[in-house]
C-alpha cells in the first residue's frame, strides 16, 4: 500500500484509502453487493486529552489500532481505517445484519478495555458508533452522512452507544436544508437581533458593559432562541455569516454610543469554534475595527473552555493575533471543560467567566464556595479579571463581591434586553440595581 494511503499515527489505511475503497464498492460494477460502514469515536476526547496529556492519548490510539487489527485478522470481511485522531471506520462486507454489527462493536469495546486495563490503566474510556448500510445509502457521501449523523445521535444518547442510520435521516437533512435557507434570509433581512445582558462591577454595581446575545425575530414563528438554530448553523457553516453580522452590528452600536457621548462600555461577543478555525476571521475583524472607530470603548471576544481545547495550538495562534488588534479575550463557562491549567496560563486570556453552575447555590453549597474561591484566586494570580455569571439573588451578589469577583452578570440585574432597553440602562444605570 502506498505511503500516502496510510495514517502516520498508526500505519492503518487512512481516510483517502477508505473513501477510495467505498467509492469502488458503490460503483455500477458492484451489483447486488451489501455492506455496512461503522464510524467509531472515543467519547469525550477533549476531556481525556486534557487530563491524560498527549503522550497517554498516543498510547490509547496505539491500543485502539492494535485491537482493531487483531479483530480484522479474524474476520476477512472486515476492513479498518484510521480517519483522524480518535475516529476510525470499519467496513463490513457482505452484511447488513444489525445483530452481527452490534456484536462486532461490543467485541471491539470489550477487547480494547481489557487490553487497556492490562497496561495498568483504569480510565473510564468508552466509544460511540454510527452505522449506515449499502445499498440503502447509495453513494459515498450518503453513507458517510448517515454514519456520522448516527454517530452524533449515539453521542447525544450517552457514552458507549451504537446507532444505526435510519430512514428519517434524509427527512432530517431536508428539514435542516430548509432551515438553513431561512437562516440565510434572516441574516439578509436583519431578522437576527442583538440583545444585551448587562455586566456590572462588583461592589459598586455600576454598569461595566454587556454580553451580546442574539434572538431570531421570525416573521411567522415569533422570537426563536439561538439554542434552536445555532447548532444547525454550526454544522452548515452559516455560523460564519452570523458571526460576521453580529460583530458588525456590535461595533456599529458601539460607534453610535460614542457619537452620543455615552460612557465607554465593554461588549462581549461570543466566538464559535468554526470562527476560530476560519483563516479569514482575524482579517475580517481588523477590517471591521478599521470601519468603526470605537475609541475608548472595548470589544471583548468570548470563547468557551470546550472550544478552546479542541485545537489548543490553533486557538493560541488566533488569540495572539486578536490581542495584537487590541481585543480582549474572555474564557466563558470556566470550570466545566476540564482544561489544563498549563494551557490556561499560556493562553492570552484577560477574563475568566465562572459558570453559573458554581454560582447558583454558592450560599448553600460549601464545596461550590471553596471551588469559586479557588477559581478567583487562580484567575487573579494569572492577572485575569473575574466575572461571576448567573447571579439571581442579592445574597449571591454580595457573596461573590466579598470573595473577590470583579464583575457580576445575571437575572438579578437584568435578563438580555433589546438595544433600546439597554440604552436606557446606559443613561439610567441605577435602574439595574436598586437594592
Coordinates of N, CA and C in Angstrom, one line a residue, residues 240-420:
X240 N -20.5 31.3 10.4 CA -19.5 32.3 10.0 C -20.2 33.6 9.5
X241 N -21.3 33.5 8.8 CA -22.1 34.7 8.4 C -22.8 35.3 9.6
X242 N -23.3 34.5 10.4 CA -24.0 35.0 11.6 C -22.9 35.8 12.5
X243 N -21.7 35.2 12.6 CA -20.7 35.8 13.4 C -20.3 37.1 12.9
X244 N -20.1 37.2 11.6 CA -19.7 38.5 10.9 C -20.8 39.5 11.1
X245 N -22.0 39.1 11.0 CA -23.1 40.0 11.2 C -23.2 40.6 12.6
X246 N -23.1 39.7 13.6 CA -23.1 40.1 15.0 C -22.0 41.0 15.3
X247 N -20.8 40.7 14.9 CA -19.6 41.6 15.1 C -19.9 43.0 14.5
X248 N -20.3 43.0 13.3 CA -20.6 44.3 12.6 C -21.6 45.1 13.3
X249 N -22.7 44.5 13.8 CA -23.8 45.2 14.5 C -23.3 45.7 15.8
X250 N -22.5 44.8 16.5 CA -22.0 45.2 17.8 C -21.1 46.5 17.7
X251 N -20.2 46.4 16.8 CA -19.3 47.6 16.6 C -20.1 48.8 16.1
X252 N -21.1 48.6 15.3 CA -21.9 49.7 14.8 C -22.6 50.4 16.0
X253 N -23.1 49.6 17.0 CA -23.8 50.1 18.1 C -22.8 50.9 19.0
X254 N -21.6 50.3 19.2 CA -20.6 51.0 20.0 C -20.2 52.3 19.4
X255 N -20.1 52.4 18.1 CA -19.7 53.6 17.4 C -20.9 54.6 17.6
X256 N -22.1 54.2 17.5 CA -23.2 55.1 17.7 C -23.3 55.6 19.1
X257 N -23.0 54.8 20.1 CA -23.0 55.2 21.5 C -21.9 56.3 21.8
X258 N -20.8 56.1 21.1 CA -19.7 57.0 21.2 C -20.1 58.4 20.7
X259 N -20.9 58.4 19.6 CA -21.3 59.7 19.0 C -22.3 60.4 19.9
X260 N -23.0 59.7 20.7 CA -23.9 60.3 21.7 C -23.2 60.6 23.0
X261 N -21.9 60.4 23.1 CA -21.1 60.7 24.3 C -21.6 59.8 25.5
X262 N -22.0 58.6 25.2 CA -22.3 57.6 26.2 C -21.0 57.2 26.9
X263 N -21.0 56.8 28.1 CA -19.7 56.4 28.7 C -19.2 55.1 28.0
X264 N -17.8 55.0 27.9 CA -17.3 53.8 27.2 C -17.7 52.5 27.9
X265 N -18.1 51.5 27.1 CA -18.6 50.3 27.7 C -17.9 49.1 26.9
X266 N -17.8 48.0 27.6 CA -17.2 46.8 27.0 C -18.3 45.9 26.5
X267 N -18.2 45.5 25.3 CA -19.2 44.5 24.8 C -18.5 43.2 24.5
X268 N -19.1 42.1 25.1 CA -18.6 40.7 25.0 C -19.3 40.0 23.9
X269 N -18.6 39.6 22.8 CA -19.3 38.9 21.7 C -18.8 37.5 21.7
X270 N -19.7 36.5 21.7 CA -19.3 35.1 21.7 C -18.7 34.7 20.4
X271 N -17.7 33.8 20.5 CA -16.9 33.4 19.3 C -17.1 31.9 19.2
X272 N -17.4 31.3 18.0 CA -17.6 29.9 17.9 C -16.3 29.3 17.4
X273 N -16.2 27.9 17.6 CA -15.1 27.2 17.1 C -14.9 27.3 15.6
X274 N -16.0 27.4 14.9 CA -15.8 27.5 13.4 C -15.2 28.8 13.0
X275 N -15.5 29.9 13.8 CA -14.9 31.2 13.5 C -13.4 31.2 13.8
X276 N -13.1 30.5 14.9 CA -11.6 30.4 15.3 C -10.9 29.7 14.2
X277 N -11.5 28.7 13.5 CA -10.8 27.9 12.5 C -10.8 28.6 11.1
X278 N -11.6 29.6 11.0 CA -11.7 30.3 9.7 C -10.4 31.2 9.5
X279 N -9.7 30.9 8.4 CA -8.4 31.6 8.1 C -8.6 33.1 7.9
X280 N -9.8 33.5 7.5 CA -10.1 34.9 7.2 C -10.6 35.7 8.4
X281 N -10.8 35.0 9.5 CA -11.5 35.6 10.7 C -10.8 36.8 11.2
X282 N -9.5 36.8 11.5 CA -8.8 37.9 12.0 C -8.8 39.1 11.1
X283 N -8.6 38.8 9.8 CA -8.6 39.9 8.8 C -10.0 40.6 8.7
X284 N -11.1 39.8 8.8 CA -12.4 40.4 8.8 C -12.6 41.3 10.0
X285 N -12.1 40.9 11.2 CA -12.3 41.7 12.4 C -11.4 43.0 12.2
X286 N -10.2 42.8 11.7 CA -9.4 44.0 11.5 C -10.1 45.0 10.6
X287 N -10.7 44.5 9.6 CA -11.4 45.4 8.6 C -12.6 46.1 9.3
X288 N -13.3 45.4 10.2 CA -14.5 46.0 10.9 C -14.0 47.0 11.9
X289 N -12.9 46.7 12.6 CA -12.3 47.7 13.6 C -11.9 49.0 12.8
X290 N -11.4 48.8 11.6 CA -11.0 50.0 10.9 C -12.2 50.8 10.4
X291 N -13.3 50.1 10.1 CA -14.5 50.7 9.6 C -15.2 51.5 10.7
X292 N -15.3 50.9 11.9 CA -15.9 51.5 13.1 C -14.9 52.0 14.1
X293 N -14.7 53.2 14.2 CA -13.7 53.7 15.2 C -14.4 53.8 16.5
X294 N -14.1 52.9 17.5 CA -14.9 52.9 18.7 C -14.1 53.5 19.9
X295 N -12.9 54.1 19.6 CA -12.2 54.8 20.6 C -11.9 54.1 21.8
X296 N -12.3 54.6 23.0 CA -12.0 54.0 24.3 C -13.0 52.9 24.6
X297 N -14.0 52.7 23.9 CA -14.9 51.6 24.1 C -14.1 50.3 23.7
X298 N -14.5 49.2 24.3 CA -13.8 47.9 24.1 C -14.6 46.8 23.6
X299 N -14.0 46.1 22.7 CA -14.6 44.8 22.2 C -13.9 43.7 22.9
X300 N -14.7 42.8 23.4 CA -14.1 41.6 24.1 C -14.7 40.3 23.4
X301 N -13.9 39.4 23.0 CA -14.5 38.2 22.4 C -14.5 37.0 23.5
X302 N -15.6 36.3 23.5 CA -15.7 35.2 24.5 C -15.6 33.9 23.8
X303 N -14.7 33.0 24.3 CA -14.6 31.6 23.8 C -15.0 30.7 24.9
X304 N -15.5 29.6 24.6 CA -15.8 28.6 25.7 C -14.6 27.8 26.0
X305 N -14.6 27.3 27.2 CA -13.5 26.4 27.6 C -13.4 25.2 26.7
X306 N -14.6 24.6 26.3 CA -14.6 23.4 25.5 C -14.0 23.7 24.1
X307 N -14.4 24.8 23.4 CA -13.9 25.0 22.1 C -12.5 25.4 22.1
X308 N -12.0 26.0 23.2 CA -10.6 26.4 23.2 C -9.7 25.2 23.3
X309 N -10.2 24.1 23.8 CA -9.3 22.9 24.0 C -9.4 21.9 22.8
X310 N -10.3 22.2 21.8 CA -10.4 21.3 20.6 C -9.1 21.3 19.8
X311 N -8.5 22.5 19.7 CA -7.3 22.6 19.0 C -6.5 23.7 19.7
X312 N -5.8 23.4 20.7 CA -5.1 24.4 21.5 C -4.0 25.2 20.8
X313 N -3.3 24.5 19.8 CA -2.3 25.3 19.1 C -2.9 26.3 18.2
X314 N -4.0 26.0 17.5 CA -4.7 27.0 16.6 C -5.3 28.1 17.5
X315 N -5.9 27.7 18.6 CA -6.5 28.6 19.5 C -5.5 29.7 20.0
X316 N -4.4 29.2 20.4 CA -3.3 30.1 20.9 C -2.9 31.1 19.8
X317 N -2.7 30.6 18.6 CA -2.3 31.4 17.5 C -3.4 32.5 17.2
X318 N -4.7 32.1 17.1 CA -5.7 33.1 16.8 C -5.9 34.1 17.9
X319 N -5.8 33.7 19.2 CA -5.9 34.6 20.3 C -4.8 35.6 20.3
X320 N -3.6 35.2 20.0 CA -2.5 36.1 19.9 C -2.7 37.1 18.8
X321 N -3.2 36.7 17.7 CA -3.5 37.6 16.6 C -4.6 38.6 17.0
X322 N -5.6 38.2 17.7 CA -6.6 39.1 18.2 C -6.1 40.1 19.2
X323 N -5.2 39.6 20.1 CA -4.6 40.5 21.1 C -3.8 41.6 20.4
X324 N -3.2 41.3 19.3 CA -2.4 42.3 18.5 C -3.3 43.4 17.9
X325 N -4.6 43.1 17.8 CA -5.5 44.1 17.3 C -6.1 44.9 18.5
X326 N -5.7 44.6 19.7 CA -6.2 45.3 20.9 C -7.5 44.7 21.4
X327 N -7.8 43.5 21.0 CA -9.1 42.9 21.5 C -8.8 42.0 22.7
X328 N -9.6 42.2 23.8 CA -9.5 41.4 25.0 C -10.2 40.1 24.8
X329 N -9.8 39.1 25.5 CA -10.4 37.7 25.4 C -10.9 37.3 26.8
X330 N -12.1 36.7 26.7 CA -12.8 36.1 27.9 C -13.0 34.7 27.7
X331 N -12.7 33.9 28.7 CA -12.9 32.4 28.7 C -14.2 32.1 29.4
X332 N -15.2 31.7 28.7 CA -16.6 31.5 29.2 C -16.7 30.1 29.8
X333 N -17.7 29.9 30.7 CA -18.1 28.6 31.3 C -16.9 28.0 32.0
X334 N -16.1 28.8 32.6 CA -14.9 28.3 33.2 C -15.3 27.3 34.3
X335 N -14.6 26.2 34.4 CA -14.8 25.2 35.4 C -15.6 24.0 34.9
X336 N -16.1 24.1 33.6 CA -16.9 23.0 33.1 C -16.2 22.2 32.0
X337 N -15.0 22.6 31.5 CA -14.4 22.0 30.4 C -13.2 21.2 30.7
X338 N -12.8 21.1 31.9 CA -11.6 20.3 32.4 C -10.3 20.7 31.6
X339 N -10.2 22.0 31.4 CA -8.9 22.4 30.6 C -7.7 22.3 31.6
X340 N -6.6 22.1 30.9 CA -5.3 22.1 31.7 C -5.0 23.5 32.1
X341 N -4.6 23.6 33.4 CA -4.1 24.9 33.9 C -2.9 25.4 33.1
X342 N -2.1 24.5 32.6 CA -0.9 24.9 31.8 C -1.4 25.6 30.6
X343 N -2.4 25.1 29.9 CA -2.9 25.8 28.7 C -3.5 27.2 29.1
X344 N -4.2 27.2 30.3 CA -4.9 28.4 30.7 C -3.8 29.5 30.9
X345 N -2.7 29.1 31.5 CA -1.6 30.1 31.8 C -1.0 30.6 30.4
X346 N -1.0 29.7 29.4 CA -0.3 30.0 28.2 C -1.2 30.9 27.3
X347 N -2.5 30.7 27.4 CA -3.4 31.5 26.5 C -3.5 32.9 27.0
X348 N -3.6 33.9 26.0 CA -3.7 35.3 26.4 C -5.1 35.7 26.8
X349 N -5.5 35.2 27.9 CA -6.8 35.4 28.5 C -6.8 36.6 29.4
X350 N -7.8 37.5 29.2 CA -8.0 38.6 30.1 C -9.0 38.4 31.2
X351 N -10.0 37.6 30.9 CA -11.1 37.5 31.8 C -11.6 36.0 31.9
X352 N -11.8 35.6 33.1 CA -12.5 34.3 33.3 C -13.9 34.5 33.7
X353 N -14.8 33.8 33.1 CA -16.2 33.8 33.4 C -16.6 32.5 34.1
X354 N -16.9 32.6 35.4 CA -17.2 31.4 36.2 C -18.6 30.9 35.9
X355 N -18.7 29.7 35.5 CA -20.0 29.1 35.1 C -21.1 29.3 36.2
X356 N -22.3 29.5 35.7 CA -23.4 29.7 36.7 C -23.7 28.5 37.5
X357 N -23.3 27.3 37.1 CA -23.5 26.1 37.9 C -22.7 26.1 39.2
X358 N -21.6 26.9 39.3 CA -20.9 27.0 40.5 C -21.4 28.2 41.4
X359 N -22.2 29.1 40.7 CA -22.6 30.3 41.4 C -24.0 30.2 42.0
X360 N -24.8 29.4 41.4 CA -26.3 29.4 41.7 C -26.6 29.0 43.1
X361 N -25.8 28.1 43.7 CA -26.0 27.7 45.1 C -24.8 28.0 46.0
X362 N -24.1 29.0 45.7 CA -22.9 29.3 46.4 C -23.1 29.5 47.9
X363 N -24.3 30.0 48.3 CA -24.5 30.2 49.7 C -25.1 29.0 50.4
X364 N -25.4 28.0 49.7 CA -26.0 26.7 50.2 C -25.0 25.6 50.1
X365 N -24.0 25.7 49.3 CA -23.1 24.5 49.0 C -21.7 25.0 49.3
X366 N -21.2 24.5 50.5 CA -19.8 24.9 50.8 C -18.7 24.5 49.8
X367 N -18.9 23.3 49.2 CA -18.0 22.9 48.2 C -17.9 23.9 47.0
X368 N -19.0 24.3 46.5 CA -19.0 25.3 45.4 C -18.4 26.6 45.8
X369 N -18.6 27.0 47.1 CA -18.0 28.2 47.6 C -16.4 28.1 47.6
X370 N -15.9 26.9 48.0 CA -14.5 26.7 48.0 C -13.9 26.7 46.6
X371 N -14.7 26.0 45.6 CA -14.2 26.0 44.3 C -14.2 27.4 43.6
X372 N -15.2 28.2 43.9 CA -15.3 29.5 43.3 C -14.1 30.4 43.9
X373 N -13.9 30.2 45.2 CA -12.8 31.0 45.8 C -11.5 30.6 45.2
X374 N -11.3 29.3 44.9 CA -10.0 28.9 44.3 C -9.9 29.5 42.8
X375 N -11.1 29.4 42.1 CA -11.1 30.0 40.7 C -10.7 31.5 40.7
X376 N -11.3 32.2 41.6 CA -11.0 33.6 41.7 C -9.5 33.9 42.0
X377 N -9.0 33.1 43.0 CA -7.6 33.3 43.3 C -6.7 32.9 42.2
X378 N -7.0 31.8 41.5 CA -6.2 31.4 40.3 C -6.2 32.5 39.2
X379 N -7.4 33.0 38.9 CA -7.5 34.0 37.9 C -6.8 35.2 38.2
X380 N -6.9 35.7 39.4 CA -6.2 36.9 39.8 C -4.7 36.7 39.8
X381 N -4.2 35.5 40.2 CA -2.8 35.2 40.2 C -2.2 35.2 38.8
X382 N -3.1 34.9 37.8 CA -2.7 35.0 36.4 C -3.0 36.3 35.7
X383 N -3.4 37.3 36.6 CA -3.6 38.6 36.1 C -4.9 38.8 35.3
X384 N -5.9 38.0 35.6 CA -7.2 38.0 34.9 C -8.3 38.6 35.7
X385 N -9.3 39.3 35.1 CA -10.5 39.7 35.8 C -11.4 38.5 35.9
X386 N -12.3 38.6 36.8 CA -13.3 37.5 37.1 C -14.7 38.0 37.0
X387 N -15.5 37.3 36.1 CA -16.9 37.6 36.0 C -17.7 36.4 36.6
X388 N -18.6 36.6 37.5 CA -19.5 35.6 38.0 C -20.8 35.7 37.3
X389 N -21.2 34.6 36.6 CA -22.4 34.6 35.9 C -23.5 33.9 36.7
X390 N -24.8 34.2 36.3 CA -25.9 33.5 36.9 C -26.3 34.1 38.2
X391 N -26.0 35.3 38.5 CA -26.4 36.0 39.8 C -27.9 36.2 39.8
X392 N -28.6 35.6 40.8 CA -30.0 35.7 40.8 C -30.5 36.3 42.1
X393 N -29.7 36.4 43.2 CA -30.2 36.9 44.5 C -29.2 37.9 45.0
X394 N -29.7 38.8 45.8 CA -28.8 39.8 46.5 C -27.7 39.1 47.3
X395 N -28.1 38.1 47.9 CA -27.1 37.3 48.8 C -25.9 36.8 47.9
X396 N -26.3 36.3 46.7 CA -25.2 35.8 45.8 C -24.3 36.9 45.3
X397 N -24.9 38.1 45.0 CA -24.1 39.2 44.6 C -23.2 39.7 45.7
X398 N -23.6 39.8 46.9 CA -22.8 40.2 48.0 C -21.7 39.2 48.3
X399 N -22.0 37.9 48.2 CA -21.0 36.9 48.5 C -19.9 36.9 47.4
X400 N -20.3 36.9 46.2 CA -19.3 36.9 45.1 C -18.4 38.2 45.2
X401 N -19.0 39.3 45.5 CA -18.2 40.5 45.7 C -17.2 40.4 46.8
X402 N -17.7 39.8 47.9 CA -16.8 39.6 49.1 C -15.7 38.6 48.8
X403 N -15.9 37.6 47.9 CA -14.9 36.6 47.6 C -13.9 37.2 46.6
X404 N -14.2 38.3 46.0 CA -13.2 38.9 45.1 C -13.5 39.0 43.7
X405 N -14.8 38.5 43.3 CA -15.2 38.6 41.9 C -15.1 40.1 41.5
X406 N -14.7 40.4 40.3 CA -14.6 41.7 39.8 C -15.9 42.2 39.1
X407 N -16.6 41.3 38.5 CA -17.8 41.7 37.7 C -18.9 40.7 38.0
X408 N -20.2 41.1 37.8 CA -21.3 40.3 38.1 C -22.3 40.3 36.9
X409 N -22.9 39.2 36.6 CA -23.9 39.2 35.5 C -25.0 38.2 35.9
X410 N -26.2 38.6 35.6 CA -27.3 37.6 35.9 C -28.7 38.3 36.0
X411 N -29.7 37.5 36.2 CA -31.1 38.0 36.1 C -31.4 38.9 37.3
X412 N -30.6 38.9 38.4 CA -30.8 39.8 39.5 C -30.8 41.3 38.9
X413 N -29.9 41.5 38.0 CA -29.8 42.8 37.4 C -30.6 43.0 36.2
X414 N -30.5 42.1 35.3 CA -31.4 42.2 34.1 C -31.2 40.9 33.2
X415 N -32.3 40.5 32.6 CA -32.3 39.5 31.5 C -31.7 40.1 30.3
X416 N -31.4 39.4 29.3 CA -30.9 40.0 28.0 C -32.0 40.9 27.4
X417 N -31.7 42.1 27.1 CA -32.7 43.1 26.6 C -32.3 43.6 25.2
X418 N -33.3 44.3 24.6 CA -33.1 44.8 23.3 C -32.1 46.0 23.4
X419 N -31.8 46.5 22.2 CA -30.9 47.7 22.1 C -31.4 48.9 22.8
X420 N -32.7 49.2 22.6 CA -33.3 50.4 23.2 C -33.4 50.2 24.7

